[in-house]
Tab-separated table of C-alpha atoms in Angstrom:
chain	number	residue	atom	x	y	z
A	1	MET	CA	93.176	87.488	38.388
A	2	THR	CA	94.391	84.899	35.926
A	3	ILE	CA	96.338	86.151	32.949
A	4	VAL	CA	95.205	84.492	29.735
A	5	ALA	CA	97.981	84.390	27.155
A	6	GLN	CA	96.981	85.360	23.639
A	7	LYS	CA	97.195	82.489	21.153
A	8	LEU	CA	98.627	83.178	17.744
A	9	ASN	CA	96.394	82.712	14.770
A	10	SER	CA	97.312	79.404	13.163
A	11	GLU	CA	97.645	81.168	9.790
A	12	VAL	CA	100.154	83.761	11.032
A	13	LYS	CA	103.591	83.234	9.545
A	14	ILE	CA	106.789	85.236	9.542
A	15	PRO	CA	106.942	87.205	6.236
A	16	LEU	CA	109.051	85.670	3.480
A	17	GLY	CA	112.670	86.692	3.835
A	18	GLU	CA	112.457	87.773	7.481
A	19	ILE	CA	114.014	84.542	8.784
A	20	LYS	CA	116.871	84.846	6.290
A	21	GLU	CA	117.426	88.462	7.328
A	22	ARG	CA	117.559	87.437	11.005
A	23	ILE	CA	120.065	84.668	10.258
A	24	GLU	CA	122.344	87.023	8.329
A	25	THR	CA	122.117	89.595	11.139
A	26	ARG	CA	123.078	87.004	13.747
A	27	ILE	CA	125.994	85.856	11.569
A	28	THR	CA	127.363	89.410	11.306
A	29	GLN	CA	127.032	89.746	15.088
A	30	GLY	CA	129.147	86.634	15.581
A	31	VAL	CA	126.372	84.596	17.211
A	32	PHE	CA	127.066	81.511	15.079
A	33	LEU	CA	130.842	81.985	14.837
A	34	ALA	CA	131.746	78.986	16.993
A	35	ASN	CA	129.312	76.755	15.104
A	36	MET	CA	130.724	77.801	11.735
A	37	LEU	CA	134.319	77.286	12.780
A	38	ARG	CA	133.569	73.650	13.611
A	39	VAL	CA	132.918	72.871	9.956
A	40	ALA	CA	135.147	75.497	8.326
A	41	ARG	CA	137.614	72.896	7.067
A	42	GLU	CA	134.905	71.006	5.191
A	43	GLU	CA	132.945	73.878	3.682
A	44	GLY	CA	135.825	76.247	2.888
A	45	PRO	CA	134.848	79.585	1.261
A	46	ARG	CA	131.266	78.418	0.770
A	47	LEU	CA	130.812	78.130	4.540
A	48	GLN	CA	128.665	81.198	5.243
A	49	ASP	CA	126.300	80.690	2.295
A	50	ALA	CA	125.883	76.981	3.016
A	51	PHE	CA	125.396	77.586	6.719
A	52	ALA	CA	122.778	80.303	6.171
A	53	THR	CA	120.918	78.166	3.623
A	54	HIS	CA	120.786	75.128	5.898
A	55	VAL	CA	119.703	77.072	8.966
A	56	GLU	CA	117.097	79.002	6.967
A	57	HIS	CA	115.574	75.758	5.724
A	58	ILE	CA	115.186	74.203	9.155
A	59	ALA	CA	114.038	77.469	10.789
A	60	THR	CA	111.399	78.080	8.110
A	61	SER	CA	109.990	74.569	8.442
A	62	LEU	CA	110.011	74.808	12.221
A	63	ASP	CA	108.330	78.214	12.192
A	64	ALA	CA	105.499	77.012	9.975
A	65	PHE	CA	104.891	73.931	12.097
A	66	LEU	CA	104.926	75.777	15.431
A	67	ARG	CA	102.574	78.533	14.325
A	68	ASN	CA	100.170	76.322	12.396
A	69	ASN	CA	99.806	74.112	15.469
A	70	ASP	CA	99.453	76.977	17.995
A	71	LEU	CA	102.715	76.052	19.683
A	72	VAL	CA	103.890	79.672	19.916
A	73	VAL	CA	102.251	81.969	22.452
A	74	ALA	CA	102.377	85.759	22.327
A	75	THR	CA	102.192	87.650	25.622
A	76	PRO	CA	101.644	91.361	24.938
A	77	TYR	CA	103.923	93.608	26.995
A	78	GLN	CA	101.521	96.111	28.542
A	79	PRO	CA	103.001	97.126	31.925
A	80	GLY	CA	100.355	99.783	32.535
A	81	ALA	CA	97.633	97.136	32.425
A	82	TYR	CA	99.632	94.216	33.848
A	83	TRP	CA	101.050	95.497	37.137
A	84	PRO	CA	97.822	96.901	38.641
A	85	LYS	CA	96.311	93.404	38.301
A	86	GLN	CA	99.145	91.962	40.405
A	87	CYS	CA	98.398	94.091	43.464
A	88	GLY	CA	97.973	91.921	46.555
A	89	LYS	CA	99.923	88.971	45.144
A	90	THR	CA	103.211	87.787	46.610
A	91	PHE	CA	106.088	86.748	44.375
A	92	ALA	CA	109.355	85.148	45.499
A	93	PHE	CA	112.762	84.866	43.837
A	94	VAL	CA	115.428	82.396	44.977
A	95	ASP	CA	119.125	81.972	44.197
A	96	GLY	CA	122.195	80.435	45.778
A	97	GLY	CA	125.708	81.766	46.231
A	98	VAL	CA	128.957	79.840	46.731
A	99	ALA	CA	132.044	81.166	48.496
A	100	ASN	CA	135.187	80.702	46.426
A	101	VAL	CA	137.753	80.277	49.179
A	102	ASN	CA	141.089	78.795	48.146
A	103	LEU	CA	142.998	77.502	51.146
A	104	PRO	CA	146.094	75.288	51.070
A	105	ASN	CA	145.497	71.709	52.160
A	106	ALA	CA	141.812	72.367	52.975
A	107	ALA	CA	138.425	72.037	51.305
A	108	PRO	CA	136.062	74.659	52.711
A	109	LEU	CA	132.399	74.757	51.741
A	110	GLY	CA	130.402	77.965	51.988
A	111	ILE	CA	126.897	78.170	50.478
A	112	ARG	CA	123.954	80.416	51.174
A	113	VAL	CA	120.546	80.469	49.520
A	114	GLY	CA	118.832	83.832	49.543
A	115	SER	CA	115.245	84.825	48.865
A	116	TYR	CA	113.704	88.088	47.760
A	117	ILE	CA	109.948	88.498	48.284
A	118	VAL	CA	107.933	91.389	46.860
A	119	ARG	CA	104.270	92.398	46.924
A	120	PRO	CA	103.438	94.697	43.974
A	121	GLY	CA	101.294	97.651	44.977
A	122	ASP	CA	102.067	97.336	48.697
A	123	GLU	CA	103.494	100.641	49.944
A	124	THR	CA	104.099	99.500	53.520
A	125	ALA	CA	107.298	98.183	55.095
A	126	ALA	CA	106.058	94.647	54.344
A	127	ARG	CA	106.359	95.195	50.580
A	128	GLU	CA	109.804	93.536	50.343
A	129	GLU	CA	111.720	90.956	52.319
A	130	PHE	CA	115.260	89.656	52.021
A	131	ARG	CA	116.302	86.541	53.884
A	132	VAL	CA	118.915	83.790	53.868
A	133	GLU	CA	116.885	80.574	53.761
A	134	ILE	CA	119.789	78.131	54.080
A	135	GLY	CA	123.446	78.651	54.990
A	136	ILE	CA	126.151	75.978	54.966
A	137	VAL	CA	129.627	76.623	56.353
A	138	ASP	CA	131.705	73.471	56.599
A	139	ASP	CA	134.979	71.780	55.756
A	140	LEU	CA	134.408	68.963	53.288
A	141	TYR	CA	137.246	66.969	54.819
A	142	SER	CA	136.429	67.617	58.472
A	143	GLU	CA	136.721	64.510	60.624
A	144	GLU	CA	133.754	65.651	62.706
A	145	GLY	CA	131.546	65.664	59.618
A	146	GLY	CA	129.106	68.477	59.056
A	147	THR	CA	127.562	68.101	55.605
A	148	TYR	CA	128.871	64.814	54.188
A	149	ASP	CA	129.545	61.706	56.245
A	150	ASP	CA	132.681	60.636	54.369
A	151	ARG	CA	135.500	61.826	52.127
A	152	PHE	CA	135.429	61.917	48.331
A	153	ASP	CA	138.280	62.749	45.985
A	154	ASP	CA	136.311	64.994	43.599
A	155	ARG	CA	135.855	68.139	45.662
A	156	ALA	CA	134.111	70.022	42.826
A	157	LYS	CA	131.349	67.396	42.652
A	158	LEU	CA	130.730	67.656	46.381
A	159	GLN	CA	130.362	71.415	46.117
A	160	ASP	CA	128.099	71.234	43.055
A	161	ALA	CA	125.832	68.670	44.688
A	162	ALA	CA	125.601	70.768	47.863
A	163	ARG	CA	124.744	73.894	45.860
A	164	ILE	CA	122.075	72.169	43.743
A	165	ILE	CA	120.277	70.522	46.651
A	166	SER	CA	120.584	73.656	48.802
A	167	GLU	CA	118.832	75.831	46.211
A	168	ALA	CA	115.898	73.414	45.984
A	169	ALA	CA	115.816	73.073	49.773
A	170	GLY	CA	115.942	76.842	50.207
A	171	CYS	CA	112.948	77.237	47.914
A	172	LEU	CA	111.072	74.560	49.878
A	173	SER	CA	111.898	76.269	53.178
A	174	LEU	CA	110.612	79.557	51.806
A	175	LEU	CA	107.273	78.090	50.675
A	176	ARG	CA	106.762	76.470	54.070
A	177	ARG	CA	107.515	79.737	55.833
A	178	ARG	CA	105.427	82.021	53.610
A	179	LEU	CA	102.103	80.447	52.680
A	180	ASP	CA	100.972	83.604	50.861
A	181	ILE	CA	103.398	83.145	47.959
A	182	SER	CA	101.666	82.403	44.672
A	183	LEU	CA	104.726	82.041	42.437
A	184	ALA	CA	108.418	81.394	43.173
A	185	LEU	CA	111.100	81.813	40.507
A	186	LEU	CA	114.320	79.867	40.984
A	187	HIS	CA	117.460	81.214	39.307
A	188	GLY	CA	118.655	78.135	37.437
A	189	PRO	CA	117.272	74.749	36.373
A	190	LEU	CA	114.294	73.437	38.305
A	191	VAL	CA	115.514	69.827	37.948
A	192	ASN	CA	119.193	69.035	37.451
A	193	PRO	CA	120.766	65.851	36.028
A	194	VAL	CA	121.807	63.648	38.959
A	195	ALA	CA	123.777	60.809	37.350
A	196	PRO	CA	127.183	62.540	37.894
A	197	TYR	CA	126.552	62.496	41.653
A	198	GLY	CA	125.622	58.822	41.870
A	199	THR	CA	129.066	57.452	41.120
A	200	PRO	CA	130.458	54.757	43.459
A	201	GLY	CA	131.829	56.166	46.673
A	202	PHE	CA	129.903	59.432	46.546
A	203	PRO	CA	129.157	60.113	50.237
A	204	CYS	CA	125.781	60.572	51.899
A	205	TYR	CA	124.754	63.646	53.828
A	206	THR	CA	124.932	63.488	57.582
A	207	GLU	CA	121.672	63.011	59.449
A	208	LYS	CA	121.802	66.595	60.706
A	209	ALA	CA	122.444	68.046	57.236
A	210	ALA	CA	119.713	65.947	55.591
A	211	GLU	CA	117.139	67.058	58.152
A	212	ALA	CA	118.134	70.703	57.665
A	213	LEU	CA	117.743	70.356	53.900
A	214	CYS	CA	114.342	68.686	53.679
A	215	GLY	CA	112.876	69.944	56.944
A	216	GLU	CA	112.174	66.530	58.423
A	217	PRO	CA	114.207	63.637	59.881
A	218	VAL	CA	115.905	61.266	57.425
A	219	PRO	CA	117.124	58.387	59.618
A	220	SER	CA	118.035	55.929	56.849
A	221	THR	CA	121.568	56.324	55.499
A	222	GLY	CA	120.515	55.249	52.005
A	223	ASP	CA	117.845	57.956	51.879
A	224	ARG	CA	120.462	60.589	52.733
A	225	HIS	CA	122.387	60.088	49.512
A	226	PHE	CA	122.120	63.005	47.068
A	227	VAL	CA	120.111	61.084	44.450
A	228	PRO	CA	117.125	60.042	46.639
A	229	LEU	CA	117.265	63.109	48.921
A	230	TYR	CA	117.192	65.592	46.029
A	231	ARG	CA	114.251	63.725	44.465
A	232	ARG	CA	112.426	63.832	47.804
A	233	ILE	CA	112.823	67.618	47.994
A	234	LEU	CA	111.683	68.053	44.371
A	235	GLU	CA	108.558	65.977	45.030
A	236	MET	CA	107.692	68.206	47.995
A	237	LEU	CA	108.222	71.295	45.844
A	238	LYS	CA	105.951	69.820	43.176
A	239	ASP	CA	103.210	69.245	45.766
A	240	ALA	CA	103.426	72.786	47.171
A	241	ASP	CA	100.463	75.132	46.754
A	242	ALA	CA	102.602	77.784	45.057
A	243	SER	CA	103.910	77.494	41.513
A	244	VAL	CA	107.669	76.940	41.228
A	245	VAL	CA	109.464	77.807	37.995
A	246	GLY	CA	113.139	77.675	37.091
A	247	VAL	CA	114.608	80.390	34.851
A	248	ILE	CA	117.912	79.533	33.168
A	249	GLU	CA	119.938	82.529	32.060
A	250	ARG	CA	122.786	80.976	30.084
A	251	ASP	CA	122.436	78.731	27.058
A	252	GLY	CA	124.200	75.543	28.047
A	253	GLY	CA	123.893	74.087	24.559
A	254	GLY	CA	121.977	70.965	23.669
A	255	ARG	CA	118.784	70.654	21.679
A	256	PRO	CA	116.348	68.305	23.466
A	257	VAL	CA	113.400	70.584	22.645
A	258	LEU	CA	114.179	70.900	18.934
A	259	GLU	CA	114.841	67.186	18.536
A	260	ARG	CA	111.536	66.410	20.219
A	261	ILE	CA	109.672	68.874	17.986
A	262	LEU	CA	111.258	67.530	14.799
A	263	LYS	CA	110.185	64.011	15.736
A	264	GLU	CA	106.684	65.282	16.497
A	265	MET	CA	106.560	67.030	13.102
A	266	ASN	CA	107.486	63.729	11.493
A	267	SER	CA	104.839	61.761	13.425
A	268	ARG	CA	102.140	64.270	12.388
A	269	GLY	CA	103.112	64.038	8.739
A	270	ASP	CA	104.410	67.618	8.492
A	271	LEU	CA	107.994	66.493	7.935
A	272	SER	CA	109.238	63.517	5.979
A	273	THR	CA	111.536	61.026	7.641
A	274	ALA	CA	114.340	62.017	5.281
A	275	ASP	CA	113.929	65.725	6.107
A	276	MET	CA	113.743	64.925	9.811
A	277	ASN	CA	117.002	62.973	9.658
A	278	ASP	CA	118.614	65.754	7.617
A	279	GLY	CA	117.470	68.306	10.202
A	280	LEU	CA	118.817	66.282	13.118
A	281	THR	CA	122.106	65.785	11.275
A	282	LEU	CA	122.337	69.519	10.588
A	283	LEU	CA	121.738	70.432	14.229
A	284	ARG	CA	124.414	68.021	15.410
A	285	ARG	CA	126.888	68.887	12.669
A	286	TYR	CA	126.842	72.613	13.437
A	287	ASP	CA	126.229	71.976	17.153
A	288	LEU	CA	123.195	74.274	17.080
A	289	SER	CA	121.274	74.648	20.325
A	290	ASP	CA	117.600	75.182	21.107
A	291	ALA	CA	118.219	78.827	21.999
A	292	GLN	CA	120.090	79.589	18.766
A	293	ILE	CA	117.348	78.325	16.448
A	294	LEU	CA	114.449	79.660	18.526
A	295	ASP	CA	116.185	83.052	18.571
A	296	ILE	CA	115.429	83.169	14.860
A	297	VAL	CA	111.915	81.753	15.015
A	298	LEU	CA	110.459	83.608	18.007
A	299	ARG	CA	109.505	87.268	18.001
A	300	SER	CA	109.663	89.721	20.862
A	301	GLY	CA	107.319	88.698	23.698
A	302	GLU	CA	106.736	85.197	22.340
A	303	TYR	CA	107.430	81.893	24.015
A	304	LEU	CA	107.220	78.264	23.024
A	305	ARG	CA	104.303	76.332	24.401
A	306	PRO	CA	106.076	74.033	26.882
A	307	VAL	CA	107.015	70.473	26.006
A	308	VAL	CA	107.886	67.687	28.447
A	309	VAL	CA	111.621	66.952	28.678
A	310	ASN	CA	113.385	64.360	30.818
A	311	ARG	CA	116.393	66.137	32.312
A	312	GLN	CA	118.138	62.934	33.397
A	313	GLY	CA	119.660	62.092	30.032
A	314	LYS	CA	120.120	58.670	28.524
A	315	ARG	CA	119.538	55.635	30.700
A	316	HIS	CA	122.819	53.898	29.846
A	317	LYS	CA	124.664	56.733	31.618
A	318	TRP	CA	122.798	56.241	34.895
A	319	PRO	CA	124.654	54.592	37.790
A	320	GLU	CA	123.323	51.055	38.135
A	321	LYS	CA	122.730	51.454	41.860
A	322	TRP	CA	120.362	54.402	41.370
A	323	GLU	CA	118.569	53.455	38.144
A	324	GLU	CA	115.200	52.867	39.799
A	325	THR	CA	115.392	56.134	41.748
A	326	ILE	CA	116.466	58.236	38.750
A	327	GLU	CA	113.642	56.730	36.704
A	328	THR	CA	111.119	58.258	39.143
A	329	TYR	CA	112.531	61.787	38.866
A	330	PRO	CA	109.847	64.250	37.737
A	331	PRO	CA	110.098	65.398	34.104
A	332	VAL	CA	109.809	69.118	33.459
A	333	LEU	CA	107.821	71.330	31.140
A	334	THR	CA	110.401	73.211	29.084
A	335	SER	CA	109.897	76.413	27.147
A	336	TYR	CA	111.906	79.299	25.715
A	337	LEU	CA	110.845	82.926	26.060
A	338	LYS	CA	112.204	85.757	23.920
A	339	PRO	CA	111.823	89.005	25.910
A	340	SER	CA	112.829	91.417	23.136
A	341	GLU	CA	113.986	91.391	19.547
A	342	PHE	CA	117.746	91.482	20.130
A	343	VAL	CA	117.924	89.342	23.277
A	344	ARG	CA	118.404	85.599	22.909
A	345	PRO	CA	115.555	83.537	24.381
A	346	PHE	CA	116.180	81.856	27.706
A	347	ARG	CA	114.862	78.576	29.069
A	348	ILE	CA	111.969	78.195	31.511
A	349	GLU	CA	111.219	74.999	33.428
A	350	ALA	CA	108.170	73.980	35.457
A	351	PHE	CA	106.832	70.731	36.861
A	352	GLU	CA	104.678	68.672	34.517
A	353	THR	CA	101.650	69.263	36.782
A	354	GLU	CA	101.958	73.076	36.582
A	355	LYS	CA	98.575	74.640	35.707
A	356	HIS	CA	99.569	78.316	35.691
A	357	PHE	CA	102.452	78.332	33.237
A	358	ASP	CA	100.988	81.236	31.246
A	359	ASP	CA	100.801	83.366	34.395
A	360	ALA	CA	104.429	82.577	35.198
A	361	ALA	CA	105.532	83.425	31.646
A	362	ALA	CA	103.679	86.745	31.846
A	363	LEU	CA	105.477	87.667	35.094
A	364	ILE	CA	108.849	86.597	33.684
A	365	LEU	CA	108.320	88.753	30.602
A	366	ALA	CA	107.130	91.760	32.640
A	367	THR	CA	110.146	91.607	34.976
A	368	SER	CA	112.514	91.036	32.023
A	369	ARG	CA	111.452	94.329	30.429
A	370	LEU	CA	111.786	96.514	33.527
A	371	LEU	CA	115.334	97.530	32.607
A	372	PRO	CA	116.035	98.612	29.011
A	373	GLY	CA	118.346	96.230	27.157
A	374	TYR	CA	118.637	93.776	30.065
A	375	GLY	CA	116.285	91.023	28.934
A	376	PHE	CA	116.137	88.877	32.107
A	377	PRO	CA	113.918	89.013	35.225
A	378	VAL	CA	115.471	91.859	37.189
A	379	ALA	CA	114.273	90.437	40.524
A	380	LEU	CA	116.439	87.352	39.925
A	381	ASP	CA	119.410	89.642	39.429
A	382	ILE	CA	118.535	91.349	42.730
A	383	VAL	CA	118.448	88.084	44.683
A	384	ASP	CA	121.610	86.938	42.879
A	385	LYS	CA	123.461	89.988	44.213
A	386	PHE	CA	121.997	89.367	47.666
A	387	ALA	CA	122.954	85.677	47.847
A	388	LYS	CA	126.330	85.946	46.152
A	389	VAL	CA	129.370	85.766	48.417
A	390	PRO	CA	131.496	88.791	47.415
A	391	ALA	CA	134.892	88.075	45.902
A	392	TRP	CA	136.545	90.521	48.295
A	393	LEU	CA	135.186	88.580	51.264
A	394	SER	CA	136.431	85.247	49.886
A	395	LYS	CA	139.876	86.770	49.250
A	396	GLN	CA	140.036	88.259	52.724
A	397	ILE	CA	139.187	84.908	54.305
A	398	SER	CA	141.849	83.183	52.201
A	399	ALA	CA	144.427	85.853	53.024
A	400	GLY	CA	143.639	85.629	56.717
A	401	HIS	CA	144.060	81.864	56.829
A	402	ARG	CA	147.270	82.021	54.795
A	403	GLY	CA	148.694	84.676	57.073
A	404	LEU	CA	147.871	82.609	60.149
A	405	LEU	CA	149.526	79.539	58.644
A	406	LEU	CA	152.645	81.511	57.735
A	407	ARG	CA	152.963	83.064	61.206
A	408	ARG	CA	152.675	79.675	62.882
A	409	ALA	CA	155.215	78.168	60.491
A	410	LEU	CA	157.756	80.948	61.103
A	411	ALA	CA	157.264	80.608	64.855
A	412	ALA	CA	157.991	76.899	64.686
A	413	GLU	CA	161.528	75.758	65.409
A	414	ASN	CA	161.320	72.916	62.873
A	415	GLU	CA	162.895	73.929	59.536
A	416	VAL	CA	161.010	71.177	57.680
A	417	VAL	CA	157.690	72.604	58.845
A	418	ARG	CA	158.672	76.096	57.678
A	419	GLU	CA	159.732	74.888	54.247
A	420	TYR	CA	156.562	72.826	53.810
A	421	ALA	CA	154.324	75.770	54.748
A	422	MET	CA	156.094	78.180	52.388
A	423	LYS	CA	155.832	75.717	49.522
A	424	MET	CA	152.082	75.427	50.059
A	425	LEU	CA	151.707	79.209	50.137
A	426	ALA	CA	153.880	79.795	47.070
A	427	VAL	CA	152.097	81.187	44.030
A	428	ASP	CA	153.376	78.551	41.606
A	429	THR	CA	156.400	76.416	40.829
A	430	ARG	CA	158.245	79.409	39.317
A	431	ASP	CA	157.922	81.438	42.508
A	432	TRP	CA	161.083	82.931	44.064
A	433	PHE	CA	161.067	80.226	46.732
A	434	PHE	CA	161.769	77.520	44.155
A	435	ARG	CA	164.713	79.262	42.464
A	436	PRO	CA	167.989	77.342	42.564
A	437	LYS	CA	170.024	78.054	45.661
A	438	ALA	CA	173.569	79.377	45.140
């Protein structure tokens, strides 16, 4: 059964003074502390009053525009009525975990993408399923080559790229394996910026790794580079029968949604060009993000009607080699949902072709309210714990490899080899091993 979200009456407005009260409450809670410190030298003792006045002005104007144009949607939280209607449906939740293994003179890569599937109302053993969709265990600098076909100096970028593409590939693998899934929630952005991974020299995936990721052969070396391969996987996700939605827990800053809305207000005649420029200047001056302003505007159970946002950033930052490919990346519908009064809204992303966004928002809200005071889909926390590589396991692996290296070094008859091994295993340059010899 399709959930129909309740539209707000275009005449509904937040009562006079409520926005100001919310701003002052957030200030006392320290929410805007970092933003205020950035301009403390300029404003001096008038900082808090000036800050509150400026934010109140932009939030009030934004609130009036959003509500008068039906751009805010209210989804009533009625679990007693909602969950019985979901009986027989299959929902999936996907997240990836990365092993943090620190080994001397090595670059290990350990990633696994886990899925958690649940059927509300099903009381049989088939109600829930946990599974690792994709697992990668490799050495980034291995001469045999497992994941990448060449070396690259920036190890962190290699790991990030592998994690990003693995999460999308894991979701794709899940939807191919379970055709009964109606909605899959991905823990994190649905589409990530790819320009940082298109720099010169960034290696391609091996033919074996590329086929494992997208589920079909990728014979051309150029097609196995992260930029085109990731886009290929996203296109297949977009064409899947199930809805795929990304849920982003942490506010990474930025204000693409607010800037787009302010420009739309100006084009519709609801905001003068001068006020629009003042608003944009204010947002940048205080470094205010979408989540911070919408935390004031949205009420509990409300979300912003999604707007289209290009996640690839400004064109002049794109690598020249991949400009044409990046230009074809799918834009995403972006929204913010506020689960309860004292929880900051979080971002939701879906493909531009998504037709069941309201249904997805209703599920996200319902699962965000299952635990009191949590304010995020609890099933995503479950799959996060399942996919995460425990810190104790990473430490044990590191300790085991270090111990093996030390034993082999001590067994060696070459004093140079022993000294080199102990230097690599030393904690830091002030370790006992580096103290001056008498």
